[in-house]
PDB file of C-alpha atoms in Angstrom:
ATOM      1  CA  ALA A   1      -5.296 -17.808  -1.120  1.00 76.00           C
ATOM      2  CA  GLN A   2      -6.604 -13.806  -0.894  1.00 83.00           C
ATOM      3  CA  SER A   3      -6.140 -12.039  -4.107  1.00 90.00           C
ATOM      4  CA  VAL A   4      -7.511  -8.938  -5.170  1.00 94.00           C
ATOM      5  CA  THR A   5      -8.183  -7.941  -9.447  1.00 95.00           C
ATOM      6  CA  GLN A   6      -8.267  -4.626 -10.717  1.00 96.00           C
ATOM      7  CA  PRO A   7      -9.406  -5.213 -14.189  1.00 96.00           C
ATOM      8  CA  ASP A   8      -8.207  -1.711 -15.223  1.00 95.00           C
ATOM      9  CA  ILE A   9      -5.068  -0.710 -15.507  1.00 94.00           C
ATOM     10  CA  HIS A  10      -5.631   3.262 -17.143  1.00 95.00           C
ATOM     11  CA  ILE A  11      -8.835   5.187 -17.389  1.00 97.00           C
ATOM     12  CA  THR A  12      -9.182   8.450 -18.950  1.00 97.00           C
ATOM     13  CA  VAL A  13     -11.950  10.457 -17.694  1.00 97.00           C
ATOM     14  CA  SER A  14     -13.048  13.740 -18.661  1.00 97.00           C
ATOM     15  CA  GLU A  15     -13.101  16.678 -15.355  1.00 97.00           C
ATOM     16  CA  GLY A  16     -15.854  16.669 -14.289  1.00 97.00           C
ATOM     17  CA  ALA A  17     -17.580  13.356 -15.512  1.00 97.00           C
ATOM     18  CA  SER A  18     -18.352  10.867 -12.641  1.00 97.00           C
ATOM     19  CA  LEU A  19     -15.957   8.209 -12.297  1.00 97.00           C
ATOM     20  CA  GLU A  20     -16.586   4.015 -11.223  1.00 98.00           C
ATOM     21  CA  LEU A  21     -12.963   2.300 -10.597  1.00 98.00           C
ATOM     22  CA  ARG A  22     -12.950  -1.643 -10.526  1.00 98.00           C
ATOM     23  CA  CYS A  23     -12.286  -3.948  -7.668  1.00 97.00           C
ATOM     24  CA  ASN A  24     -13.208  -7.489  -7.310  1.00 97.00           C
ATOM     25  CA  TYR A  25     -11.759 -10.020  -4.376  1.00 95.00           C
ATOM     26  CA  SER A  26     -11.918 -13.250  -3.618  1.00 91.00           C
ATOM     27  CA  TYR A  27     -11.600 -13.978   0.187  1.00 82.00           C
ATOM     28  CA  GLY A  28     -13.546 -16.916   2.455  1.00 74.00           C
ATOM     29  CA  ALA A  29     -14.514 -15.188   4.841  1.00 78.00           C
ATOM     30  CA  THR A  30     -16.091 -10.906   5.097  1.00 79.00           C
ATOM     31  CA  PRO A  31     -13.042  -9.043   4.336  1.00 88.00           C
ATOM     32  CA  TYR A  32     -11.777  -5.853   5.051  1.00 92.00           C
ATOM     33  CA  LEU A  33     -11.062  -3.470   1.588  1.00 94.00           C
ATOM     34  CA  PHE A  34      -9.300  -0.709   1.330  1.00 95.00           C
ATOM     35  CA  TRP A  35      -8.839   2.010  -1.155  1.00 97.00           C
ATOM     36  CA  TYR A  36      -5.352   3.657  -2.022  1.00 96.00           C
ATOM     37  CA  VAL A  37      -4.193   6.503  -4.052  1.00 97.00           C
ATOM     38  CA  GLN A  38      -0.431   7.246  -4.737  1.00 94.00           C
ATOM     39  CA  SER A  39       0.499   9.937  -6.583  1.00 91.00           C
ATOM     40  CA  PRO A  40       4.014   9.450  -8.492  1.00 86.00           C
ATOM     41  CA  GLY A  41       7.161   9.146  -6.748  1.00 83.00           C
ATOM     42  CA  GLN A  42       4.666   8.989  -3.945  1.00 86.00           C
ATOM     43  CA  GLY A  43       3.796   7.079  -0.495  1.00 88.00           C
ATOM     44  CA  LEU A  44       0.075   5.400  -0.924  1.00 92.00           C
ATOM     45  CA  GLN A  45      -2.858   7.051   1.329  1.00 93.00           C
ATOM     46  CA  LEU A  46      -5.447   5.599   2.312  1.00 93.00           C
ATOM     47  CA  LEU A  47      -9.344   7.096   1.096  1.00 96.00           C
ATOM     48  CA  LEU A  48     -11.198   4.749   2.492  1.00 95.00           C
ATOM     49  CA  LYS A  49     -11.763   1.894   4.315  1.00 94.00           C
ATOM     50  CA  TYR A  50     -14.783  -1.014   4.818  1.00 93.00           C
ATOM     51  CA  PHE A  51     -14.404  -3.326   8.075  1.00 90.00           C
ATOM     52  CA  SER A  52     -18.538  -4.009   8.575  1.00 85.00           C
ATOM     53  CA  GLY A  53     -21.709  -2.849   8.553  1.00 86.00           C
ATOM     54  CA  ASP A  54     -23.187  -0.044   6.027  1.00 88.00           C
ATOM     55  CA  THR A  55     -22.173  -1.126   1.810  1.00 91.00           C
ATOM     56  CA  LEU A  56     -21.480   2.114   1.096  1.00 96.00           C
ATOM     57  CA  VAL A  57     -18.588   4.183   2.608  1.00 96.00           C
ATOM     58  CA  GLN A  58     -17.827   7.783   2.668  1.00 96.00           C
ATOM     59  CA  GLY A  59     -13.435   8.302   2.357  1.00 96.00           C
ATOM     60  CA  ILE A  60     -11.924  11.555   1.817  1.00 95.00           C
ATOM     61  CA  LYS A  61     -11.309  14.234  -1.280  1.00 95.00           C
ATOM     62  CA  GLY A  62     -15.551  13.111  -1.678  1.00 96.00           C
ATOM     63  CA  PHE A  63     -14.732   9.415  -2.476  1.00 98.00           C
ATOM     64  CA  GLU A  64     -16.788   6.836  -1.568  1.00 98.00           C
ATOM     65  CA  ALA A  65     -17.516   2.817  -2.615  1.00 98.00           C
ATOM     66  CA  GLU A  66     -19.549   0.177  -2.534  1.00 96.00           C
ATOM     67  CA  PHE A  67     -19.263  -3.570  -1.033  1.00 95.00           C
ATOM     68  CA  LYS A  68     -21.441  -6.089  -2.857  1.00 94.00           C
ATOM     69  CA  ARG A  69     -20.936  -9.469  -0.995  1.00 92.00           C
ATOM     70  CA  SER A  70     -22.362 -11.629  -4.406  1.00 92.00           C
ATOM     71  CA  GLN A  71     -20.552  -9.572  -6.929  1.00 94.00           C
ATOM     72  CA  SER A  72     -17.259  -9.756  -4.745  1.00 94.00           C
ATOM     73  CA  SER A  73     -16.210  -6.384  -5.713  1.00 96.00           C
ATOM     74  CA  PHE A  74     -15.705  -3.499  -4.011  1.00 97.00           C
ATOM     75  CA  ASN A  75     -15.970  -0.491  -6.460  1.00 98.00           C
ATOM     76  CA  LEU A  76     -14.603   3.248  -6.239  1.00 98.00           C
ATOM     77  CA  ARG A  77     -16.739   6.218  -7.180  1.00 98.00           C
ATOM     78  CA  LYS A  78     -16.543   9.592  -7.352  1.00 98.00           C
ATOM     79  CA  PRO A  79     -19.166  12.057  -8.965  1.00 97.00           C
ATOM     80  CA  SER A  80     -16.958  14.598 -10.590  1.00 97.00           C
ATOM     81  CA  VAL A  81     -13.355  14.705 -11.088  1.00 97.00           C
ATOM     82  CA  HIS A  82     -11.216  16.968 -10.774  1.00 96.00           C
ATOM     83  CA  TRP A  83      -7.931  17.007 -12.609  1.00 95.00           C
ATOM     84  CA  SER A  84      -5.939  16.435  -8.913  1.00 95.00           C
ATOM     85  CA  ASP A  85      -7.580  13.633  -8.889  1.00 97.00           C
ATOM     86  CA  ALA A  86      -5.199  11.946 -11.621  1.00 97.00           C
ATOM     87  CA  ALA A  87      -3.055   9.094 -10.002  1.00 96.00           C
ATOM     88  CA  GLU A  88      -2.914   5.583  -9.026  1.00 95.00           C
ATOM     89  CA  TYR A  89      -5.400   3.327  -7.421  1.00 97.00           C
ATOM     90  CA  PHE A  90      -5.019   0.458  -5.224  1.00 96.00           C
ATOM     91  CA  CYS A  91      -7.586  -1.509  -4.307  1.00 97.00           C
ATOM     92  CA  ALA A  92      -6.375  -3.441  -1.428  1.00 95.00           C
ATOM     93  CA  VAL A  93      -8.082  -6.490   1.238  1.00 93.00           C
ATOM     94  CA  ASP A  94      -7.092  -7.874   4.734  1.00 89.00           C
ATOM     95  CA  ALA A  95      -5.381 -11.263   4.569  1.00 84.00           C
ATOM     96  CA  GLY A  96      -4.999 -10.702   8.443  1.00 81.00           C
ATOM     97  CA  PHE A  97      -3.050  -9.160  10.956  1.00 75.00           C
ATOM     98  CA  GLN A  98      -3.354  -6.160   8.516  1.00 79.00           C
ATOM     99  CA  LYS A  99      -2.064  -7.769   5.898  1.00 86.00           C
ATOM    100  CA  LEU A 100      -3.045  -5.844   2.821  1.00 90.00           C
ATOM    101  CA  VAL A 101      -2.801  -7.495  -0.147  1.00 91.00           C
ATOM    102  CA  PHE A 102      -2.916  -4.778  -3.292  1.00 93.00           C
ATOM    103  CA  GLY A 103      -4.299  -5.301  -6.799  1.00 94.00           C
ATOM    104  CA  THR A 104      -2.120  -4.075  -9.386  1.00 93.00           C
ATOM    105  CA  GLY A 105      -3.988  -0.683  -9.184  1.00 94.00           C
ATOM    106  CA  THR A 106      -5.128   1.335 -12.014  1.00 96.00           C
ATOM    107  CA  ARG A 107      -4.122   4.778 -13.078  1.00 96.00           C
ATOM    108  CA  LEU A 108      -6.697   7.543 -13.362  1.00 97.00           C
ATOM    109  CA  LEU A 109      -5.715  10.084 -16.042  1.00 97.00           C
ATOM    110  CA  VAL A 110      -8.055  13.101 -16.434  1.00 97.00           C
ATOM    111  CA  SER A 111      -8.567  14.633 -19.777  1.00 95.00           C
ATOM    112  CA  PRO A 112      -9.649  17.889 -20.490  1.00 92.00           C
TER     113      PRO A 112
ATOM    114  CA  SER B   1      -0.305  12.283  15.616  1.00 76.00           C
ATOM    115  CA  GLN B   2       1.226   9.519  13.726  1.00 79.00           C
ATOM    116  CA  THR B   3       4.050   9.938  11.185  1.00 88.00           C
ATOM    117  CA  ILE B   4       5.709   8.221   9.237  1.00 91.00           C
ATOM    118  CA  HIS B   5       9.083   8.853   8.673  1.00 92.00           C
ATOM    119  CA  GLN B   6      11.472   7.136   5.957  1.00 94.00           C
ATOM    120  CA  TRP B   7      14.977   7.856   3.955  1.00 90.00           C
ATOM    121  CA  PRO B   8      16.818   8.099   1.628  1.00 92.00           C
ATOM    122  CA  ALA B   9      14.027   8.841  -0.933  1.00 92.00           C
ATOM    123  CA  THR B  10      16.543   7.564  -3.313  1.00 94.00           C
ATOM    124  CA  LEU B  11      19.804   5.282  -3.255  1.00 96.00           C
ATOM    125  CA  VAL B  12      21.913   4.062  -6.344  1.00 97.00           C
ATOM    126  CA  GLN B  13      23.450   1.407  -5.718  1.00 97.00           C
ATOM    127  CA  PRO B  14      26.053  -0.625  -8.005  1.00 97.00           C
ATOM    128  CA  VAL B  15      24.939  -4.709  -7.346  1.00 97.00           C
ATOM    129  CA  GLY B  16      26.527  -6.407  -4.610  1.00 97.00           C
ATOM    130  CA  SER B  17      26.779  -3.659  -2.861  1.00 97.00           C
ATOM    131  CA  PRO B  18      25.475  -3.266   1.170  1.00 97.00           C
ATOM    132  CA  LEU B  19      21.969  -2.025   1.628  1.00 96.00           C
ATOM    133  CA  SER B  20      20.027  -0.353   4.737  1.00 96.00           C
ATOM    134  CA  LEU B  21      16.716   1.541   4.616  1.00 96.00           C
ATOM    135  CA  GLU B  22      15.627   3.013   7.703  1.00 95.00           C
ATOM    136  CA  CYS B  23      12.351   2.868   8.922  1.00 96.00           C
ATOM    137  CA  THR B  24      11.093   5.409  11.841  1.00 96.00           C
ATOM    138  CA  VAL B  25       7.271   5.981  13.406  1.00 94.00           C
ATOM    139  CA  GLU B  26       5.931   8.961  15.735  1.00 92.00           C
ATOM    140  CA  GLY B  27       3.524   9.013  17.846  1.00 88.00           C
ATOM    141  CA  THR B  28       2.230   5.517  18.830  1.00 85.00           C
ATOM    142  CA  SER B  29       3.626   2.699  20.645  1.00 84.00           C
ATOM    143  CA  ASN B  30       4.122  -1.158  19.658  1.00 87.00           C
ATOM    144  CA  PRO B  31       2.777  -0.423  16.175  1.00 90.00           C
ATOM    145  CA  ASN B  32       2.501  -3.571  13.559  1.00 92.00           C
ATOM    146  CA  LEU B  33       4.845  -2.165  10.714  1.00 95.00           C
ATOM    147  CA  TYR B  34       5.221  -3.431   7.096  1.00 95.00           C
ATOM    148  CA  TRP B  35       7.715  -3.490   4.266  1.00 96.00           C
ATOM    149  CA  TYR B  36       5.947  -3.586   0.977  1.00 95.00           C
ATOM    150  CA  ARG B  37       8.277  -3.256  -2.285  1.00 95.00           C
ATOM    151  CA  GLN B  38       6.491  -1.638  -5.575  1.00 92.00           C
ATOM    152  CA  ALA B  39       8.123  -3.171  -9.084  1.00 82.00           C
ATOM    153  CA  ALA B  40       7.556  -0.961 -12.327  1.00 73.00           C
ATOM    154  CA  GLY B  41       4.783  -1.251 -13.348  1.00 68.00           C
ATOM    155  CA  ARG B  42       3.410  -3.996 -10.362  1.00 72.00           C
ATOM    156  CA  GLY B  43       1.445  -3.820  -7.519  1.00 81.00           C
ATOM    157  CA  LEU B  44       2.882  -3.415  -4.439  1.00 90.00           C
ATOM    158  CA  GLN B  45       4.074  -7.260  -2.683  1.00 91.00           C
ATOM    159  CA  LEU B  46       4.554  -7.335   1.299  1.00 92.00           C
ATOM    160  CA  LEU B  47       8.077  -8.109   1.962  1.00 94.00           C
ATOM    161  CA  PHE B  48       8.220  -8.571   5.993  1.00 95.00           C
ATOM    162  CA  TYR B  49       6.132  -7.466   8.883  1.00 93.00           C
ATOM    163  CA  SER B  50       6.425  -6.995  12.570  1.00 95.00           C
ATOM    164  CA  VAL B  51       4.578  -7.119  15.189  1.00 92.00           C
ATOM    165  CA  GLY B  52       7.228  -6.209  18.102  1.00 93.00           C
ATOM    166  CA  ILE B  53      10.652  -5.780  18.475  1.00 94.00           C
ATOM    167  CA  GLY B  54      12.724  -8.783  17.583  1.00 92.00           C
ATOM    168  CA  GLN B  55      10.284 -10.339  15.733  1.00 94.00           C
ATOM    169  CA  ILE B  56      10.517 -10.762  12.337  1.00 94.00           C
ATOM    170  CA  SER B  57       8.404 -12.348   9.951  1.00 93.00           C
ATOM    171  CA  SER B  58       9.085 -12.904   6.382  1.00 91.00           C
ATOM    172  CA  GLU B  59       6.750 -12.978   3.306  1.00 87.00           C
ATOM    173  CA  VAL B  60       8.374 -13.999   0.662  1.00 81.00           C
ATOM    174  CA  PRO B  61      12.225 -15.693  -0.114  1.00 71.00           C
ATOM    175  CA  GLN B  62      14.649 -13.067  -1.010  1.00 81.00           C
ATOM    176  CA  ASN B  63      18.291 -11.684  -0.487  1.00 89.00           C
ATOM    177  CA  LEU B  64      16.517  -8.728   2.027  1.00 94.00           C
ATOM    178  CA  SER B  65      16.609  -9.153   5.285  1.00 95.00           C
ATOM    179  CA  ALA B  66      14.487  -6.541   8.334  1.00 96.00           C
ATOM    180  CA  SER B  67      15.052  -5.827  11.579  1.00 96.00           C
ATOM    181  CA  ARG B  68      12.925  -4.296  14.586  1.00 97.00           C
ATOM    182  CA  PRO B  69      16.071  -3.031  16.687  1.00 95.00           C
ATOM    183  CA  GLN B  70      13.212  -0.687  18.979  1.00 94.00           C
ATOM    184  CA  ASP B  71       9.308  -0.485  18.654  1.00 94.00           C
ATOM    185  CA  ARG B  72       9.174   2.476  16.489  1.00 94.00           C
ATOM    186  CA  GLN B  73      12.264   1.557  13.742  1.00 96.00           C
ATOM    187  CA  PHE B  74      12.101  -0.905  11.281  1.00 97.00           C
ATOM    188  CA  ILE B  75      15.273  -1.691   8.890  1.00 97.00           C
ATOM    189  CA  LEU B  76      15.604  -3.409   5.640  1.00 96.00           C
ATOM    190  CA  SER B  77      19.182  -4.578   5.180  1.00 96.00           C
ATOM    191  CA  SER B  78      21.163  -6.698   2.132  1.00 96.00           C
ATOM    192  CA  LYS B  79      24.522  -7.639   2.287  1.00 95.00           C
ATOM    193  CA  LYS B  80      24.725  -7.812  -1.442  1.00 96.00           C
ATOM    194  CA  LEU B  81      22.391  -6.124  -3.757  1.00 96.00           C
ATOM    195  CA  LEU B  82      21.094  -7.631  -6.964  1.00 95.00           C
ATOM    196  CA  LEU B  83      19.604  -6.220  -9.974  1.00 94.00           C
ATOM    197  CA  SER B  84      16.200  -7.091  -9.179  1.00 91.00           C
ATOM    198  CA  ASP B  85      16.435  -5.470  -6.281  1.00 93.00           C
ATOM    199  CA  SER B  86      15.175  -2.440  -7.614  1.00 93.00           C
ATOM    200  CA  GLY B  87      12.101  -0.783  -7.211  1.00 93.00           C
ATOM    201  CA  PHE B  88      10.132   1.280  -4.732  1.00 94.00           C
ATOM    202  CA  TYR B  89      10.018   0.244  -1.069  1.00 96.00           C
ATOM    203  CA  LEU B  90       8.019   1.034   0.936  1.00 95.00           C
ATOM    204  CA  CYS B  91       7.524   1.322   5.087  1.00 96.00           C
ATOM    205  CA  ALA B  92       3.804   1.009   6.548  1.00 95.00           C
ATOM    206  CA  TRP B  93       2.832   0.726  10.414  1.00 93.00           C
ATOM    207  CA  SER B  94      -0.923  -0.220  11.127  1.00 88.00           C
ATOM    208  CA  VAL B  95      -2.378  -0.436  15.132  1.00 69.00           C
ATOM    209  CA  MET B  96      -5.852  -0.906  13.472  1.00 70.00           C
ATOM    210  CA  GLY B  97      -7.884   0.732  10.673  1.00 70.00           C
ATOM    211  CA  GLY B  98      -5.322  -0.004   7.651  1.00 81.00           C
ATOM    212  CA  LEU B  99      -2.248   0.750   6.763  1.00 88.00           C
ATOM    213  CA  PHE B 100      -0.205   4.296   7.279  1.00 91.00           C
ATOM    214  CA  PHE B 101       2.459   4.172   4.178  1.00 93.00           C
ATOM    215  CA  GLY B 102       5.402   6.169   4.242  1.00 93.00           C
ATOM    216  CA  SER B 103       7.000   8.614   1.415  1.00 93.00           C
ATOM    217  CA  GLY B 104       9.347   5.319   0.070  1.00 93.00           C
ATOM    218  CA  THR B 105      13.070   4.969  -0.664  1.00 95.00           C
ATOM    219  CA  GLN B 106      13.464   4.881  -4.409  1.00 94.00           C
ATOM    220  CA  LEU B 107      16.425   1.699  -5.177  1.00 95.00           C
ATOM    221  CA  SER B 108      18.163   1.413  -8.039  1.00 95.00           C
ATOM    222  CA  VAL B 109      20.530  -1.043  -8.706  1.00 95.00           C
ATOM    223  CA  LEU B 110      23.153  -1.408 -11.311  1.00 95.00           C
TER     224      LEU B 110
END
């Protein structure tokens, strides 16, 4: 069965520092992969998605993610974190019919 | 542009009471519609999805049901709520290219 693992429950990054959030997936074929962000009490906003082609995908708010088939990973990165990036981040894989399987999320804290 | 409306934003219900959460989508036709639940400190669990009017697929056995009476309307219901039904409920739609979520309903069953 398809699954997504986000090994870090919490991550604290200083404002202005770089960020990398880890995501590993389990899927038999070429996966469709997504990153979402959720602010407290809000719905999820799509940051970026990978379907095929270039393995480095650009998203909104300065985020990017790199698909690495050999490592079954789709890590999210940002070169310089802003305080407004503090939120919870979810990685997801399309399990077919656009039904997404989500990881348990990583809460990002940004320190001054 | 497409928008998704979900209400109410918060709801407190006693155990054993009925539930009806509504979700409507604007600006698109024949979308796939989804209900997800997010328990505190956990990821999202797919509850139901629908590819058309009257077509509902349940992903997990539970105390809840879903209906799609119109193309862009998706309703989540329960006849008798349980304590374990508490959580954050999210409606979503897709045409292609990922899911787009509503703002969610925080349900507390007491």
